[in-house]
Coordinates of C-alpha atoms in Angstrom, one line a residue:
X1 CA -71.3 111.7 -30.4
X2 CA -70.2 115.5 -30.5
X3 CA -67.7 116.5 -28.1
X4 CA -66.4 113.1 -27.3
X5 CA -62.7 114.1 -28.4
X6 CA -63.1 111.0 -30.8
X7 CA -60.0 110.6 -33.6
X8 CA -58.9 109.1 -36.7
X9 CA -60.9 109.0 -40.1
X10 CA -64.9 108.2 -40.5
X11 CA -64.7 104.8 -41.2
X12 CA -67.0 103.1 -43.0
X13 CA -68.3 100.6 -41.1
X14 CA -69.4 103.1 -38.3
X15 CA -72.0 104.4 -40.7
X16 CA -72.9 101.9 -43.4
X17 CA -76.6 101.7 -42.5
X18 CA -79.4 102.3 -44.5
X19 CA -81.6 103.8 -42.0
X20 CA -79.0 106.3 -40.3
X21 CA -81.3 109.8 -40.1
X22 CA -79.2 111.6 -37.8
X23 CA -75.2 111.7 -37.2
X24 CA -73.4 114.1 -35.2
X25 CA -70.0 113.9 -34.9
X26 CA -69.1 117.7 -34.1
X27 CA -66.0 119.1 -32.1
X28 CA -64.0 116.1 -31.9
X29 CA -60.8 115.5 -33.2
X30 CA -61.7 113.8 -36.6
X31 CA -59.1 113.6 -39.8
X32 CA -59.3 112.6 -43.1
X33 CA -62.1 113.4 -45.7
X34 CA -65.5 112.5 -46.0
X35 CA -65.9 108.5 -47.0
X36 CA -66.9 108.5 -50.5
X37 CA -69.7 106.1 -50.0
X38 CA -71.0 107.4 -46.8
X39 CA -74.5 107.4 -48.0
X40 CA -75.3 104.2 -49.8
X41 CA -78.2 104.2 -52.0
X42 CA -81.2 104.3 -50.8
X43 CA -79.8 107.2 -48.1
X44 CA -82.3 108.0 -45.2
X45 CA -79.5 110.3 -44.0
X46 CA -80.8 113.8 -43.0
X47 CA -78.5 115.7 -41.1
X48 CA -74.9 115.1 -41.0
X49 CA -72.9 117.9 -38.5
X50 CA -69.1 117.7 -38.9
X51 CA -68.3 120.7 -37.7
X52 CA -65.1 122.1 -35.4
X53 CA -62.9 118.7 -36.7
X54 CA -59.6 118.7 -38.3
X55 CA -61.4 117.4 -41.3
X56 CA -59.9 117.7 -45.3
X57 CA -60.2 117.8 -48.9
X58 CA -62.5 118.7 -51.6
X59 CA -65.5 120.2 -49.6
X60 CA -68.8 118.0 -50.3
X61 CA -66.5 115.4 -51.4
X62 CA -68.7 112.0 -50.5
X63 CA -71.5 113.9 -49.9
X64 CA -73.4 114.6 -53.6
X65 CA -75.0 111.4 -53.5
X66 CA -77.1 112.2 -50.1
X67 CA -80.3 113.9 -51.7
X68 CA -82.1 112.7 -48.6
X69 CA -79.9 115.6 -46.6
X70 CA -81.9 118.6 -44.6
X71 CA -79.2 120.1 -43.0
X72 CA -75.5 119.6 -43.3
X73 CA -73.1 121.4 -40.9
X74 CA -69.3 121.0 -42.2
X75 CA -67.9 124.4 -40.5
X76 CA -64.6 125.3 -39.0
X77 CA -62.4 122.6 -40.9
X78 CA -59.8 122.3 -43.6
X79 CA -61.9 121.6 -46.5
X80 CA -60.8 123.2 -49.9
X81 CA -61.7 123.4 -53.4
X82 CA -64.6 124.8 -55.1
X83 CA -68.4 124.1 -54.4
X84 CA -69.9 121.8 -57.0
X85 CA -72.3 122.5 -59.3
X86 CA -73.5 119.5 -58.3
X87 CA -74.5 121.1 -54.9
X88 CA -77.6 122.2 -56.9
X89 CA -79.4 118.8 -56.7
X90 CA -79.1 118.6 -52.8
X91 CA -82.4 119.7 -53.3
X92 CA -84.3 119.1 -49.7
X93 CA -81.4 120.8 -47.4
X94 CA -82.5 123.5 -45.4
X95 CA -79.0 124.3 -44.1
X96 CA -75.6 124.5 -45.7
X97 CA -73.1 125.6 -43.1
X98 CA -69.7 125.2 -44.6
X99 CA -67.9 128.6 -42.8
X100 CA -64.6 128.4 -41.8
X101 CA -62.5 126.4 -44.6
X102 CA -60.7 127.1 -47.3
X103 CA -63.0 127.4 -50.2
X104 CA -62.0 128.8 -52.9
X105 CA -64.0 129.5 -56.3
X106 CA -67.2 131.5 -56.9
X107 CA -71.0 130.2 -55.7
X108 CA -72.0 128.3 -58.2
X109 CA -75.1 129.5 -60.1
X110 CA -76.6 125.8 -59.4
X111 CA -77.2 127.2 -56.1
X112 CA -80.4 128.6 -57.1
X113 CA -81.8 125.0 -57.3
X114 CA -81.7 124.5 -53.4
X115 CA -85.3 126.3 -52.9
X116 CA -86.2 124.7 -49.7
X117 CA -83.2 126.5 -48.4
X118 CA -83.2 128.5 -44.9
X119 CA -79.4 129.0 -44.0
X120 CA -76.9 129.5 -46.1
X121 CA -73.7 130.3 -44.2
X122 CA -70.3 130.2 -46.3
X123 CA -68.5 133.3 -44.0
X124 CA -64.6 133.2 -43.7
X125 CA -63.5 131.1 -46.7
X126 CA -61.4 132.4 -49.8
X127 CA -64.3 132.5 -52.3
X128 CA -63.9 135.0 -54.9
X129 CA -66.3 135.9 -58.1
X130 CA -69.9 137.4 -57.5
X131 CA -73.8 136.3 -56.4
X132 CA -75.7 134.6 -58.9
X133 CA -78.8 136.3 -60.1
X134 CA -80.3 132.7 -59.3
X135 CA -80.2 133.4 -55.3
X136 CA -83.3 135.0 -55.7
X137 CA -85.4 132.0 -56.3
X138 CA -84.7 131.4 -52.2
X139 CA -87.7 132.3 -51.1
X140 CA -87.7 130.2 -48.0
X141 CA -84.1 131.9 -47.4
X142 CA -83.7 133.3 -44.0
X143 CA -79.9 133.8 -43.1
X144 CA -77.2 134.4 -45.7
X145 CA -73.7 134.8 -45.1
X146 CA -70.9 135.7 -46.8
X147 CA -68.6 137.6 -44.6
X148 CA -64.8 137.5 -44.7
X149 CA -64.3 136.4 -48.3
X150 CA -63.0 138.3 -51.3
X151 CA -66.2 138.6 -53.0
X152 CA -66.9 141.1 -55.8
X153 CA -69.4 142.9 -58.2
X154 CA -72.4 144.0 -57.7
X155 CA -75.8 143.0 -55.1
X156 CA -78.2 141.6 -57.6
X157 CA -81.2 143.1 -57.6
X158 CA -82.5 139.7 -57.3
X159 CA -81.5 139.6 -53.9
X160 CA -84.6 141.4 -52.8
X161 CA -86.8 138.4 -54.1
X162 CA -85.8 136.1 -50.9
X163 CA -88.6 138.1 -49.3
X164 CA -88.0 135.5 -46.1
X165 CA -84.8 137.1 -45.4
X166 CA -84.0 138.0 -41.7
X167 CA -80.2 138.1 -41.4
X168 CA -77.7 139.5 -44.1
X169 CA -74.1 139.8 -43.5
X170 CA -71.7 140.6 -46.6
X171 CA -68.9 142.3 -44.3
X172 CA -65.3 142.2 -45.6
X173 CA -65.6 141.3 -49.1
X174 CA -65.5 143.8 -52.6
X175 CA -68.8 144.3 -53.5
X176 CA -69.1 147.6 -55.1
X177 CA -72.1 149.7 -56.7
X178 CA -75.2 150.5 -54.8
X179 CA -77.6 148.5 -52.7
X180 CA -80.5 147.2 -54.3
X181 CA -83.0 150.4 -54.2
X182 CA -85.9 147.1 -53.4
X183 CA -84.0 146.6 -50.5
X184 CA -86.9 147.6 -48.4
X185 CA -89.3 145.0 -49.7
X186 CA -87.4 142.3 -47.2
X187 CA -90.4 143.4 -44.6
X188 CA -88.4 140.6 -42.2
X189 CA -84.8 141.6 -42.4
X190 CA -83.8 142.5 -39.0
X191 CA -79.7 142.8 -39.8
X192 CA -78.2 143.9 -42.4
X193 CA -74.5 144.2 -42.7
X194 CA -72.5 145.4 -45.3
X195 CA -69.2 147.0 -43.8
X196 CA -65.9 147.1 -45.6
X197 CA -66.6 146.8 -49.2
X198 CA -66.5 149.4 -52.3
X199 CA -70.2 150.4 -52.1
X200 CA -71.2 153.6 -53.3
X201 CA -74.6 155.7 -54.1
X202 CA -77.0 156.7 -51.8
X203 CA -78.6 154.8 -48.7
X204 CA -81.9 153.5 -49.9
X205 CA -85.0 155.8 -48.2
X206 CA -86.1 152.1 -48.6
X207 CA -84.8 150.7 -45.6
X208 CA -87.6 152.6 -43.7
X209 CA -90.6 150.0 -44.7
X210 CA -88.7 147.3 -42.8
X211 CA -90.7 149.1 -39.8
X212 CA -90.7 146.4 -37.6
X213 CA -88.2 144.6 -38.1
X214 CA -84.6 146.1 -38.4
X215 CA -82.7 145.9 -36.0
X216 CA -78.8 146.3 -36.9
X217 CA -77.5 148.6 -40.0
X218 CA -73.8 148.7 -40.4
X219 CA -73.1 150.4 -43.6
X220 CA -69.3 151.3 -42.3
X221 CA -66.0 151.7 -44.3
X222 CA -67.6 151.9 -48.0
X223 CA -68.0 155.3 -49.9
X224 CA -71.9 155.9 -49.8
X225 CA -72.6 159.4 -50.6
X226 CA -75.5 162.2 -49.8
X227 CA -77.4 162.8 -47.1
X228 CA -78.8 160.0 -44.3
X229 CA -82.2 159.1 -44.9
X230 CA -84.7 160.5 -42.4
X231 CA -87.2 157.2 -43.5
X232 CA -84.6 155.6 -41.6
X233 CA -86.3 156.7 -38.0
X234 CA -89.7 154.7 -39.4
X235 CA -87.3 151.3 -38.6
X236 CA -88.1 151.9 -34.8
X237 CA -86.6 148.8 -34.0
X238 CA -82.9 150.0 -34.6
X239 CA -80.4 149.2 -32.1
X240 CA -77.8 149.6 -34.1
X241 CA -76.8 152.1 -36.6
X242 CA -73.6 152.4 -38.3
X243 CA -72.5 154.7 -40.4
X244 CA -69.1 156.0 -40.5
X245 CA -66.5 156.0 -42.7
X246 CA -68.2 157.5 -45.5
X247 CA -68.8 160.1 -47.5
X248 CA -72.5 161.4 -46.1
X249 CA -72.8 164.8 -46.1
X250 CA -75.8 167.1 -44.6
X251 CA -76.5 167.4 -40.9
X252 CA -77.0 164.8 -38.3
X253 CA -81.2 164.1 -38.4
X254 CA -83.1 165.5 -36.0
X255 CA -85.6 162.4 -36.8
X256 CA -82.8 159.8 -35.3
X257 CA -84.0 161.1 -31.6
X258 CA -87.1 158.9 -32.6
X259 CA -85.3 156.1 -32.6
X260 CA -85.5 154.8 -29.0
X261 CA -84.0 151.2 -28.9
X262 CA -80.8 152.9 -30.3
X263 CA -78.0 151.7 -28.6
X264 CA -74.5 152.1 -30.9
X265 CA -75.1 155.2 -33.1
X266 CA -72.1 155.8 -35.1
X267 CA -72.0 158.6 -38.0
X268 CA -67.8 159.1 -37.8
X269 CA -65.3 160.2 -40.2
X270 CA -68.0 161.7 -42.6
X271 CA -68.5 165.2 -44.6
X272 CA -71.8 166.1 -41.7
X273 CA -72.0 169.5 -40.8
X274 CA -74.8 171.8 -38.2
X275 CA -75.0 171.3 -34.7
X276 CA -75.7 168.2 -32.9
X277 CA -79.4 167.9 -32.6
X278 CA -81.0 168.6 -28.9
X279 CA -83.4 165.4 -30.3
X280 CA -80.8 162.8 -29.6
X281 CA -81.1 163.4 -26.1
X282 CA -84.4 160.5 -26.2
X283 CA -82.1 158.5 -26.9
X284 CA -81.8 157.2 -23.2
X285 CA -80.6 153.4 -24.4
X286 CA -77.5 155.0 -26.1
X287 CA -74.2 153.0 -25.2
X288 CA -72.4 154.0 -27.9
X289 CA -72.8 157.8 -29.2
X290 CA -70.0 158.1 -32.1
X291 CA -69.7 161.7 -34.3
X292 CA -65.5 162.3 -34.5
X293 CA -64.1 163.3 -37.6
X294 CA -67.0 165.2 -39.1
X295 CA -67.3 168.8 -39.7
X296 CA -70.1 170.0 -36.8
X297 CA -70.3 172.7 -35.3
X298 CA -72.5 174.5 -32.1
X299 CA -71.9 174.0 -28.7
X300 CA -70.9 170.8 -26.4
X301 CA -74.8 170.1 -25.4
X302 CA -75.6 169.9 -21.9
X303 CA -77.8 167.2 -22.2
X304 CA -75.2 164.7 -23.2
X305 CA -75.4 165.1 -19.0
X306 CA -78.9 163.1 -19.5
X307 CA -77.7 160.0 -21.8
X308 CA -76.9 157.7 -18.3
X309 CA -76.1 155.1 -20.4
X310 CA -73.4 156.1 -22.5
X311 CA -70.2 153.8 -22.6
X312 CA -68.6 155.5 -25.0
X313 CA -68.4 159.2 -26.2
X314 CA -66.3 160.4 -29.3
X315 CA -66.8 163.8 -30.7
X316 CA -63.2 164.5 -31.4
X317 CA -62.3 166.2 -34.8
X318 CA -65.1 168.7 -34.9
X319 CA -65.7 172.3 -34.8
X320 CA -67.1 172.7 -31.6
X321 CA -67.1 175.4 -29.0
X322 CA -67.2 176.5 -25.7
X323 CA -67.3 174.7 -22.8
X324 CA -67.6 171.5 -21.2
X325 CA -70.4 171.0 -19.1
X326 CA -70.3 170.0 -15.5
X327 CA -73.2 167.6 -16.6
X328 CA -70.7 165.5 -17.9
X329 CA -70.2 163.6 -14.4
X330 CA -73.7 162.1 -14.3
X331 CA -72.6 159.8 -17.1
X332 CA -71.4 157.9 -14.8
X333 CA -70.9 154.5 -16.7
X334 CA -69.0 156.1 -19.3
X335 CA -66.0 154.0 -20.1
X336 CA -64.4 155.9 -23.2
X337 CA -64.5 160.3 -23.6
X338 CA -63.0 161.5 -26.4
X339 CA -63.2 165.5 -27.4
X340 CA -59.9 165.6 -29.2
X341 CA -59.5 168.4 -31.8
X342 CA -62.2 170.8 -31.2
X343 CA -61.6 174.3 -30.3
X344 CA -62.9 174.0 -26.6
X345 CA -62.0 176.7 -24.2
X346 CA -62.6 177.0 -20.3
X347 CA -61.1 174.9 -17.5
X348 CA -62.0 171.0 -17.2
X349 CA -64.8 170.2 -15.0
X350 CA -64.1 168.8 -11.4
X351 CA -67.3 166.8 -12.0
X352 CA -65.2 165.0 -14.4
X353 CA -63.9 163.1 -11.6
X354 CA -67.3 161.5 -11.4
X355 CA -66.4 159.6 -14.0
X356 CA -64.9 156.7 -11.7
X357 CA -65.5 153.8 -14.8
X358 CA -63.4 155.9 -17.0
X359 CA -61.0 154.1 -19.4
X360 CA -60.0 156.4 -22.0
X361 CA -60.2 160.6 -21.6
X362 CA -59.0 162.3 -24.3
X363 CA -59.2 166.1 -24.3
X364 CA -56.3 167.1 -26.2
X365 CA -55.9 169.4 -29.2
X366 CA -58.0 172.1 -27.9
X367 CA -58.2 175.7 -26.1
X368 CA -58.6 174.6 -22.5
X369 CA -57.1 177.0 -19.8
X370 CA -57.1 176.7 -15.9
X371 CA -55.7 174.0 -13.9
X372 CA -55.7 170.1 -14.1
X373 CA -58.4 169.2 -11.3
X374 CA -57.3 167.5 -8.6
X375 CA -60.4 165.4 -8.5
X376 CA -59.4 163.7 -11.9
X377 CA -58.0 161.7 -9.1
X378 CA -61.7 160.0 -9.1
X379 CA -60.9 158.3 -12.5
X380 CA -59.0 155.8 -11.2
X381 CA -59.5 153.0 -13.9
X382 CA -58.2 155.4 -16.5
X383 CA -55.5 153.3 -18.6
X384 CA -55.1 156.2 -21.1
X385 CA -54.9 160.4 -20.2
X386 CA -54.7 162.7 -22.7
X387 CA -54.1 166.5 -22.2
X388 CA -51.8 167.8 -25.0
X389 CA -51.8 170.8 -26.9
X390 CA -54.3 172.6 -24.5
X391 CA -52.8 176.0 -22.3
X392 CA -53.6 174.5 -19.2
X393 CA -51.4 176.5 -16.5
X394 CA -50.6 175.3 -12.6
X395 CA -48.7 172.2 -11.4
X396 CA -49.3 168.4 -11.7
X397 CA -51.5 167.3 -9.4
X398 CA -49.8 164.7 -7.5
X399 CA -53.0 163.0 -7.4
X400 CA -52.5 161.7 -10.7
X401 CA -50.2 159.3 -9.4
X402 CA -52.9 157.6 -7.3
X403 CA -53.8 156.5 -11.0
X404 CA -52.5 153.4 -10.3
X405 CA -54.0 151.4 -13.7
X406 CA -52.5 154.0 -16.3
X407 CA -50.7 151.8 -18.8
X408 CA -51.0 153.4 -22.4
X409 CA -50.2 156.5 -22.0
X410 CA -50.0 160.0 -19.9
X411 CA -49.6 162.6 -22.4
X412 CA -49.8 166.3 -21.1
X413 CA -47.1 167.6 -23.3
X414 CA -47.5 171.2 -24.9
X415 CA -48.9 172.7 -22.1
X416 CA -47.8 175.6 -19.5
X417 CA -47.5 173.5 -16.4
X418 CA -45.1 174.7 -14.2
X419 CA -43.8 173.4 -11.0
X420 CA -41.7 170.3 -10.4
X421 CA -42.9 167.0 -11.6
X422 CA -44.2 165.0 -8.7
X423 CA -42.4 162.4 -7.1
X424 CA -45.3 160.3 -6.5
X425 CA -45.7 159.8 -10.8
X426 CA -43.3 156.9 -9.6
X427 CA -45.9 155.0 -8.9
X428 CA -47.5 154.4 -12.1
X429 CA -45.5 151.0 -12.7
X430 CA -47.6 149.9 -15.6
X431 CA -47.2 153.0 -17.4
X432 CA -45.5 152.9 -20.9
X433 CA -45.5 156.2 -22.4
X434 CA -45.3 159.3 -20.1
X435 CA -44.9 162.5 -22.0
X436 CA -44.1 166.3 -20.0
X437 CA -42.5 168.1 -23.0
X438 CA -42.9 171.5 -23.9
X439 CA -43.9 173.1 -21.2
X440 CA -42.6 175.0 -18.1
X441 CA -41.6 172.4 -16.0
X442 CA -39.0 173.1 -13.5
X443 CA -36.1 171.4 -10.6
X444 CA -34.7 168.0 -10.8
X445 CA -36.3 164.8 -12.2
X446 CA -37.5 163.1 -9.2
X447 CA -35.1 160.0 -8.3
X448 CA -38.7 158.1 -8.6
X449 CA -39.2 158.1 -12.1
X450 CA -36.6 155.2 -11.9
X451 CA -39.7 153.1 -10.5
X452 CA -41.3 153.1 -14.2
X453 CA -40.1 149.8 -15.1
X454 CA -42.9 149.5 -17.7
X455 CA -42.0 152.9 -19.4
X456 CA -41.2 152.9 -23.2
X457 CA -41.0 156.2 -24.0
X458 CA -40.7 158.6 -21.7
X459 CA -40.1 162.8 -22.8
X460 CA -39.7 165.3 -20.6
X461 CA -38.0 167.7 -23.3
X462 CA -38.4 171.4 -23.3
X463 CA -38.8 172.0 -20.1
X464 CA -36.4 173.7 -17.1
X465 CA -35.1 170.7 -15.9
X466 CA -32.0 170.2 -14.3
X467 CA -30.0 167.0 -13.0
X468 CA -28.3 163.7 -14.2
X469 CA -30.5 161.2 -16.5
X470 CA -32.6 158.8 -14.9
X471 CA -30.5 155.6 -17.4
X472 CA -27.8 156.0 -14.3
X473 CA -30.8 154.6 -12.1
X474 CA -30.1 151.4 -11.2
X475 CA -33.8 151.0 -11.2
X476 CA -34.5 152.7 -14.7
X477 CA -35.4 149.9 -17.2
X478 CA -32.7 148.8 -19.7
X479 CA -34.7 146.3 -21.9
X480 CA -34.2 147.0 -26.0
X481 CA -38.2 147.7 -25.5
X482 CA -37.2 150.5 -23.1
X483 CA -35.6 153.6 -23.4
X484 CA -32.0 153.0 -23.1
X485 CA -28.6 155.5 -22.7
X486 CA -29.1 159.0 -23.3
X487 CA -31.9 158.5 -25.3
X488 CA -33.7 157.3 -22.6
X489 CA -35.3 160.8 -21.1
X490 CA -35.7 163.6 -23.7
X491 CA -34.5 166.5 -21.4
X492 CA -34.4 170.2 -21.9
X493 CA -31.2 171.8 -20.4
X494 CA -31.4 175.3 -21.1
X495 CA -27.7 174.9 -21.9
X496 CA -27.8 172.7 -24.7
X497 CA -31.5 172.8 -25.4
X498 CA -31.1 169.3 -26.5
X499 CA -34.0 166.4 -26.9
X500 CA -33.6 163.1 -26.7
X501 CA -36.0 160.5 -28.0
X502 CA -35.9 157.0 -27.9
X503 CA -34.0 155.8 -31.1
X504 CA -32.3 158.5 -31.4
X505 CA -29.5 160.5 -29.2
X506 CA -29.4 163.2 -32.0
X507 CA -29.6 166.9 -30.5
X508 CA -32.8 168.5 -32.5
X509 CA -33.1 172.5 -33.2
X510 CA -35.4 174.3 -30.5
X511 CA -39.0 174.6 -31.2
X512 CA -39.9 177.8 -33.6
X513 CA -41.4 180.9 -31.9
X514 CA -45.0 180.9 -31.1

C-alpha cells in the first residue's frame, strides 16, 4: 500500500492480525505514532516499511515487542527521542533504516546484540556521543551509516572486526583521532567516507589490501598529515579519490597513474609540492582532475591535451610556469578550467576556443601577455570569465558579446586593454557582475550598457572614460539589487579620478604607483 497518498493514524484494526508478515505503508501521508500494540503476541510480522510519512514520537515506540522483525524501514519522518537499549533484543533484523528524523542521543551499546544485522542506516539525525566498541561483533554488517550527525570520539578499533563491511559513510560528524591502522583487513569495503570531521594522523598504507574492492575514498576537510600512501595504487578499483583539504605533504605519486578506473582525483588545498607527474596522463577515465591550492611546481603538462575526458580542471594556486598549451582544446568536454594564481606567461591559446562546453574559465592572477583571442568566442556556454590581474594588452573583442549565457561574472579588470569598450557587451542581459577597471580603456561608455538589466555590479573605474553615467538610462536597472545613483558605474574621470562602487558614492584615493 506504498504510494497510495493514504492519511490519518495506523489504526489498529487495519493490522491486528496474527499472521501479518509483510506491511508496507511507505510514502503516503500517514500521522500519528506507531500503535503501541501493533504486534500482538505471538507476532509473525517481519518487515514493517514506514518510510517518507509524516509520522511522530519516540522512534521504535510500539515496535520493541516485534522480535519476529527482519527488516524495519522507518526513514524520512518526525520521530524523536533516543534509541532504546531495548533495540538490542530485536535480535533477527537485518535492516534498521531509521535516517532522516530527529534522533537525538548516542547509539546505544545494546546495539552490539543485533548480530544478524546487514544495514544499519541512522544518517541525518541529531545523534551525538560516540561508536560502541560493541559494533564489532556485526560480522554479517554490510552498510553502516552515520552521516550528517554530530558524532564524536574516536573509530574504534573494533570497527575493523565487521569484516563483511562494503559501505562506510561517517561524513559530517566530529570524529577525531586516526583511522583504525586495521582498516585494511575489511577485504570487501568498496566506499569509504569519512569527510568533514577532526581526523588526524596518517592515511593507513592499509587501505591498499582492499585490492579489489575499493572503489570511493573521500578523506576530505579533516587534518590528516604526511605523505599519500603509494599502497594506495594496489586498490585498482578506485574511482574515486579524495583528498583535499588537508594537511598532506610530499609530492603528488607517480604510482596514482596506475590507477585506471580513476575518475574524480582530488588532492586540493594541501602542503604537496614537485611537479605534476607525466604518469597521470593513464588516467584516460579522469572527469575530475583537482590539485589548486598546493604548492607544485614545473610546467603546465602538455598531456593534460590527452585526458578527453576531463570535466573539470583546477590547478589554480600553484607555482607553475610557462605556458599554456595549445593541447588544451582537445579537452573538449571540459566544463570547468581553472589556472588562477600561478605565474603563467605567454598569450592564451586560440585553441581555447575549442572548448565549446566551457562553463567556468578562470585564468586570472597570472603573467599572461598578448591579446584576448577572438575565438574565445567558441565558448559560448561560458556563464563565468575570468581575466584579472594578467597584462593582457589590445582591445575587447567584440566577440565576447556573442557570449550570450554569461551570468556570474566578466571580470577582466587589472589589465592594459585599451580601446573603447564594445557596444555589443549590451548584449549580455543575464550578466550580473561586469568588471573593466584598471586598465587603459578609453571614449564614452556605450549608450548599450543600459541593456544590462541583470547587472549588479558593474566597475569600469580607472580607466579614460569620458561621458554621463549610465543611472540617467532609462533602461539602466534601478532595483535595490542593482547598482543605483552614482554609485551605479565606478568611473575614472581623469579629472576627479573618482570610483564609485555599489554601496558606496565615496570618492577613493588613486591606485599607488606600480
Amino acid at each position: 500500500m506504498s504510494g497510495n497518498e493514504l492519511s490519518g493514524e495506523i489504526t489498529i484494526s487495519t493490522v491486528k492480525m496474527k499472521s501479518l508478515r509483510y506491511l508496507v505503508l511507505s510514502d503516503n501521508s500517514l500521522t500519528g505514532g506507531v500503535p503501541g500494540d501493533l504486534c500482538p503476541s505471538p507476532s509473525s510480522l517481519q518487515t514493517l516499511y514506514l518510510s517518507g510519512n509524516r509520522l511522530s514520537g519516540e522512534v521504535l515506540s510500539g515496535l520493541l515487542n516485534c522480535t519476529s522483525l527482519r527488516s524495519l524501514d522507518l526513514s524520512g519522518n518526525g520521530f524523536t527521542g533516543v534509541i532504546p537499549s531495548g533495540a538490542g533484543e530485536l535480535r533477527n533484523l537485518t535492516d534498521l533504516v531509521l535516517h532522516n528524523n530527529s534522533i537525538t542521543g548516542s547509539l546505544p551499546s545494546e546495539i552490539g546484540n543485533l548480530t544478524n544485522l546487514e544495514t544499519l542506516s541512522l544518517f541525518h539525525n541529531d545523534l551525538t556521543g560516540s561508536i560502541p566498541p560493541e559494533i564489532g561483533r556485526l560480522q554479517r554488517l554490510v552498510v553502516f551509516f552515520l552521516y550528517e550527525n554530530q558524532m564524536s570520539g574516536i573509530i574504534p578499533r573494533e570497527l575493523t572486526n565487521c569484516s563483511s563491511l562494503e559501505e562506510v559513510d561517517f561524513f559530517g560528524n566530529h570524529f577525531s583521532g586516526e583511522i583504525p591502522i586495521m582498516i585494511g583487513d575489511l577485504r570487501n569495503l568498496a566506499v569509504l567516507q569519512l569527510r568533514q570531521n577532526d581526523l588526524v594522523g596518517q592515511i593507513p598504507a592499509s587501505l591498499g589490501n582492499c585490492t579489489n574492492s575499493l572503489e570511493i575514498l573521500d578523506l576530505t576537510s579533516n587534518r590528516f598529515s604526511g605523505e599519500i600512501p603509494g599502497e594506495l595504487i594496489q586498490s585498482r578499483n578506485l574511482t574515486r579519490l579524495r583528498l583535499g583539504h588537508n594537511l598532506l605533504s610530499g609530492g603528488v605519486p607517480s604510482e596514482l597513474g596506475e590507477l585506471e578506473m580513476v575518475e574524480f582525483l582530488d588532492l586540493s588545498s594541501n602542503n604537496l609540492s614537485g611537479e605534476i607527474p607525466p604518469e597521470l596522463c593513464n588516467c584516460k577515465k579522469l572527469h575530475h582532475l583537482l590539485l589548486d591550492g598546493n604548492m607544485l611546481t614545473g610546467t603546465l603538462p602538455t598531456w593534460l591535451g590527452t585526458l578527453n575526458s576531463l570535466g573539470e580542471l583546477n590547478l589554480s594556486l600553484n607555482k607553475l610556469h610557462g605556458e599554456i598549451s595549445p593541447a588544451i582544446g582537445s579537452c573538449s568536454g571540459l566544463l570547468k578550467f581553472s589556472l588562477q594564481g600561478n605565474y603563467l606567461s605567454g598569450r592564451i591559446p586560440p585553441e581555447i576556443g575549442n572548448l565549446t562546453a566551457l562553463n567556468v574559465l578562470n585564468l586570472q592572477s597570472n603573467n599572461l601577455s598578448g591579446e584576448i583571442p577572438s575565438t574565445i568566442r567558441g565558448c559560448n556556454k561560458l556563464f563565468e570569465l575570468r581575466l584579472s590581474e594578467n597584462s593582457l594588452t589590445g582591445r575587447i573583442p567584440p566577440e565576447l558579446g556573442q557570449m550570450t549565457e554569461l551570468q556570474v561574472m566578466l571580470d577582466l579588470s587589472r589589465n592594459q586593454l585599451s580601446g573603447e569598450i564594445p557596444s555589443s557587451l549590451g548584449d549580455l542581459v543575464k550578466l550580473e557582475r561586469l568588471n573593466l577597471s584598471f586598465n587603459q580603456l578609453h571614449g564614452r561608455i556605450p549608450p548599450s550598457l543600459g541593456r544590462l538589466t541583470s547587472i549588479h555590479i558593474l566597475n569600469l573605474s580607472y580607466n579614460l572614460l569620458e561621458g554621463s553615467s549610465l543611472v540617467h538610462s532609462p533602461t539602466f536597472p534601478s532595483s535595490p539589487s542593482s547598482a543605483t545613483a552614482d554609485s551605479a558605474v565606478g568611473l575614472s574621470l581623469p579629472a576627479t579620478r573618482r570610483r564609485a562602487l555599489p554601496g558606496s558614492s565615496s570618492p577613493t584615493p588613486p591606485p599607488p604607483e606600480s
